[in-house]
Amino acid sequence: MLRGSKIGLRARHEDDIPILEAELYDDVVNTSRAAGRPWRPITPGSQESQFVVDDKEQRHVPFSVVELDGGTLVGSALLWNIDDHNRSAHIGLGLLPSCRGKGYGTDVVAALCHYAFVVRGLHRLQIETLSDNAAMLRSAERNGFVREGVLRSAAWVMGEFLDDVVLGLLVQDWKPDAKA
């Protein structure tokens, strides 16, 4: 398990999937804001769930996020679109509604940066998030990500176009302890 100051990133367990589906995926607004594609209902236990892990897939590394104190599941995190040639990847996360606002997001981003830069040897990380996602923007910037641009009206979300913000972090600019 990878450890942050408050959370751990561990392999996805089978019993995590129904919780993540019920508390993250089945929230139509949350999923529509995060997924970049239209929400549709998924049958419980379906292999189509975004939370089902394919251990053979090398370009996407999913984690379950747990509290260090007690091991309670608090969300999902992902290093995705890993490009070994260019040594880059994207990161994403989703926290259960009851676990938001506790500083977990900043800690998850920090743990994903450690995994990407130290364990995987990547050079660049990128985050794309909606311009009104203040929590993700704050978590990214606290970990050293810089805003590289805005994609105007790039995301169709619940009946309207919203701007996407692109943030990037290079390994040489990463400061592992600068999470405050």
Coordinates of C-alpha atoms in Angstrom, one line a residue:
M1 CA 0.0 0.0 0.0
L2 CA 1.1 3.5 -0.8
R3 CA 0.8 5.8 2.2
G4 CA 0.0 9.5 2.4
S5 CA -0.4 11.4 5.7
K6 CA -4.1 10.5 6.1
I7 CA -4.9 8.0 3.4
G8 CA -3.5 4.9 1.8
L9 CA -3.8 3.8 -1.9
R10 CA -4.3 0.0 -2.1
A11 CA -5.4 -2.5 -4.7
R12 CA -9.2 -2.6 -5.4
H13 CA -11.0 -5.3 -3.4
E14 CA -14.1 -7.0 -4.8
D15 CA -16.2 -5.7 -1.9
D16 CA -15.1 -2.1 -2.7
I17 CA -16.9 -2.1 -6.0
P18 CA -20.6 -2.0 -4.8
I19 CA -19.7 0.8 -2.4
L20 CA -18.0 2.9 -5.1
E21 CA -20.8 2.2 -7.6
A22 CA -23.5 3.2 -5.1
E23 CA -21.8 6.3 -3.7
L24 CA -19.9 7.6 -6.7
Y25 CA -21.2 6.1 -9.9
D26 CA -24.9 6.1 -9.1
D27 CA -24.7 9.8 -8.3
V28 CA -25.7 11.0 -11.8
V29 CA -24.5 14.6 -11.4
N30 CA -21.1 13.5 -9.9
T31 CA -20.5 10.9 -12.6
S32 CA -21.5 13.3 -15.4
R33 CA -19.1 15.9 -14.1
A34 CA -16.2 13.4 -13.8
A35 CA -16.6 10.9 -16.6
G36 CA -16.6 12.9 -19.9
R37 CA -19.4 10.7 -21.3
P38 CA -23.1 10.4 -20.6
W39 CA -24.1 8.6 -17.5
R40 CA -26.0 5.3 -18.0
P41 CA -27.2 2.8 -15.4
I42 CA -24.9 -0.2 -14.9
T43 CA -26.3 -3.5 -13.6
P44 CA -24.8 -4.4 -10.2
G45 CA -22.0 -6.9 -10.6
S46 CA -21.5 -6.0 -14.2
Q47 CA -18.0 -6.2 -15.7
E48 CA -18.8 -2.9 -17.4
S49 CA -18.4 -1.0 -14.1
Q50 CA -15.6 1.6 -14.2
F51 CA -14.5 0.2 -10.8
V52 CA -13.8 -3.4 -12.0
V53 CA -10.1 -3.9 -12.4
D54 CA -8.4 -5.6 -15.3
D55 CA -5.0 -6.6 -13.9
K56 CA -3.6 -7.1 -17.4
E57 CA -4.3 -3.4 -18.4
Q58 CA -1.0 -1.6 -18.1
R59 CA -2.1 1.9 -19.2
H60 CA -4.5 2.4 -16.2
V61 CA -3.7 1.8 -12.6
P62 CA -6.7 2.0 -10.3
F63 CA -6.5 2.3 -6.5
S64 CA -9.0 2.2 -3.7
V65 CA -8.4 5.0 -1.2
V66 CA -8.7 4.1 2.4
E67 CA -8.2 5.9 5.7
L68 CA -4.9 5.0 7.3
D69 CA -6.6 5.0 10.7
G70 CA -9.0 2.0 10.4
G71 CA -8.8 1.2 6.7
T72 CA -12.2 2.6 5.9
L73 CA -12.9 3.0 2.2
V74 CA -13.1 6.7 1.3
G75 CA -12.8 6.7 -2.5
S76 CA -11.1 5.8 -5.7
A77 CA -8.0 7.1 -7.4
L78 CA -6.5 6.4 -10.8
L79 CA -3.3 6.9 -12.8
W80 CA -4.6 6.7 -16.4
N81 CA -3.4 7.0 -20.0
I82 CA 0.1 6.1 -18.9
D83 CA 2.5 6.7 -21.8
D84 CA 5.8 4.9 -21.1
H85 CA 7.5 6.4 -24.2
N86 CA 6.8 10.0 -23.2
R87 CA 6.8 9.1 -19.5
S88 CA 3.5 10.9 -18.8
A89 CA 0.1 10.1 -17.3
H90 CA -3.1 11.6 -16.1
I91 CA -4.5 11.4 -12.5
G92 CA -8.0 11.4 -11.2
L93 CA -9.8 10.7 -8.0
G94 CA -13.3 10.5 -6.5
L95 CA -14.1 10.7 -2.8
L96 CA -17.3 9.4 -1.3
P97 CA -19.6 12.2 -0.3
S98 CA -19.1 11.7 3.4
C99 CA -15.4 11.9 3.0
R100 CA -15.1 15.2 1.2
G101 CA -13.8 18.4 2.8
K102 CA -11.3 16.5 5.1
G103 CA -8.1 17.1 3.2
Y104 CA -8.1 13.6 1.6
G105 CA -8.0 15.0 -1.9
T106 CA -4.7 16.8 -1.4
D107 CA -3.3 13.7 0.2
V108 CA -4.5 11.4 -2.6
V109 CA -2.9 13.7 -5.3
A110 CA 0.4 13.6 -3.3
A111 CA 0.3 9.8 -3.1
L112 CA -0.4 9.5 -6.8
C113 CA 2.5 11.9 -7.5
H114 CA 4.8 9.7 -5.4
Y115 CA 3.7 6.6 -7.3
A116 CA 4.0 8.2 -10.7
F117 CA 7.4 9.9 -10.2
V118 CA 9.2 7.6 -7.8
V119 CA 7.7 4.2 -8.4
R120 CA 6.9 4.5 -12.2
G121 CA 9.7 6.9 -13.1
L122 CA 7.4 9.3 -15.0
H123 CA 8.3 12.8 -16.1
R124 CA 5.0 14.6 -16.4
L125 CA 1.5 14.4 -14.8
Q126 CA -1.6 16.1 -16.0
I127 CA -5.0 16.8 -14.5
E128 CA -8.1 17.9 -16.3
T129 CA -11.0 19.2 -14.2
L130 CA -14.0 21.4 -14.6
S131 CA -13.3 25.0 -13.9
D132 CA -15.8 25.1 -11.0
N133 CA -14.2 22.1 -9.2
A134 CA -12.6 24.2 -6.5
A135 CA -11.6 21.2 -4.4
M136 CA -9.7 19.4 -7.2
L137 CA -8.0 22.7 -8.3
R138 CA -6.9 23.4 -4.7
S139 CA -5.7 19.8 -4.2
A140 CA -3.7 20.0 -7.5
E141 CA -2.2 23.4 -6.8
R142 CA -1.2 22.4 -3.2
N143 CA 0.8 19.6 -4.8
G144 CA 2.6 21.9 -7.2
F145 CA 0.5 21.5 -10.4
V146 CA 0.3 24.7 -12.5
R147 CA -2.6 25.8 -14.7
E148 CA -1.5 25.3 -18.3
G149 CA -4.7 26.3 -20.0
V150 CA -8.5 26.4 -20.2
L151 CA -10.4 24.5 -22.8
R152 CA -13.4 26.7 -23.2
S153 CA -16.8 25.0 -23.3
A154 CA -15.1 21.6 -23.7
A155 CA -17.3 19.5 -21.4
W156 CA -21.0 18.8 -21.9
V157 CA -22.4 18.3 -18.4
M158 CA -26.0 18.0 -17.5
G159 CA -27.4 20.2 -20.2
E160 CA -24.6 22.8 -20.5
F161 CA -21.1 23.3 -21.8
L162 CA -18.5 23.9 -19.1
D163 CA -14.8 24.9 -19.3
D164 CA -12.1 22.4 -18.5
V165 CA -8.9 23.4 -16.8
V166 CA -5.6 21.6 -17.7
L167 CA -3.0 21.4 -15.0
G168 CA 0.5 19.9 -15.3
L169 CA 3.4 18.9 -13.0
L170 CA 6.9 18.0 -14.1
V171 CA 9.0 15.8 -11.9
Q172 CA 11.7 18.5 -11.5
D173 CA 9.0 20.9 -10.1
W174 CA 7.6 18.3 -7.7
K175 CA 8.1 19.0 -4.0
P176 CA 7.0 15.9 -2.1
D177 CA 6.5 17.7 1.2
A178 CA 4.8 20.9 -0.2
K179 CA 1.2 19.8 0.5
A180 CA 0.1 22.6 2.8

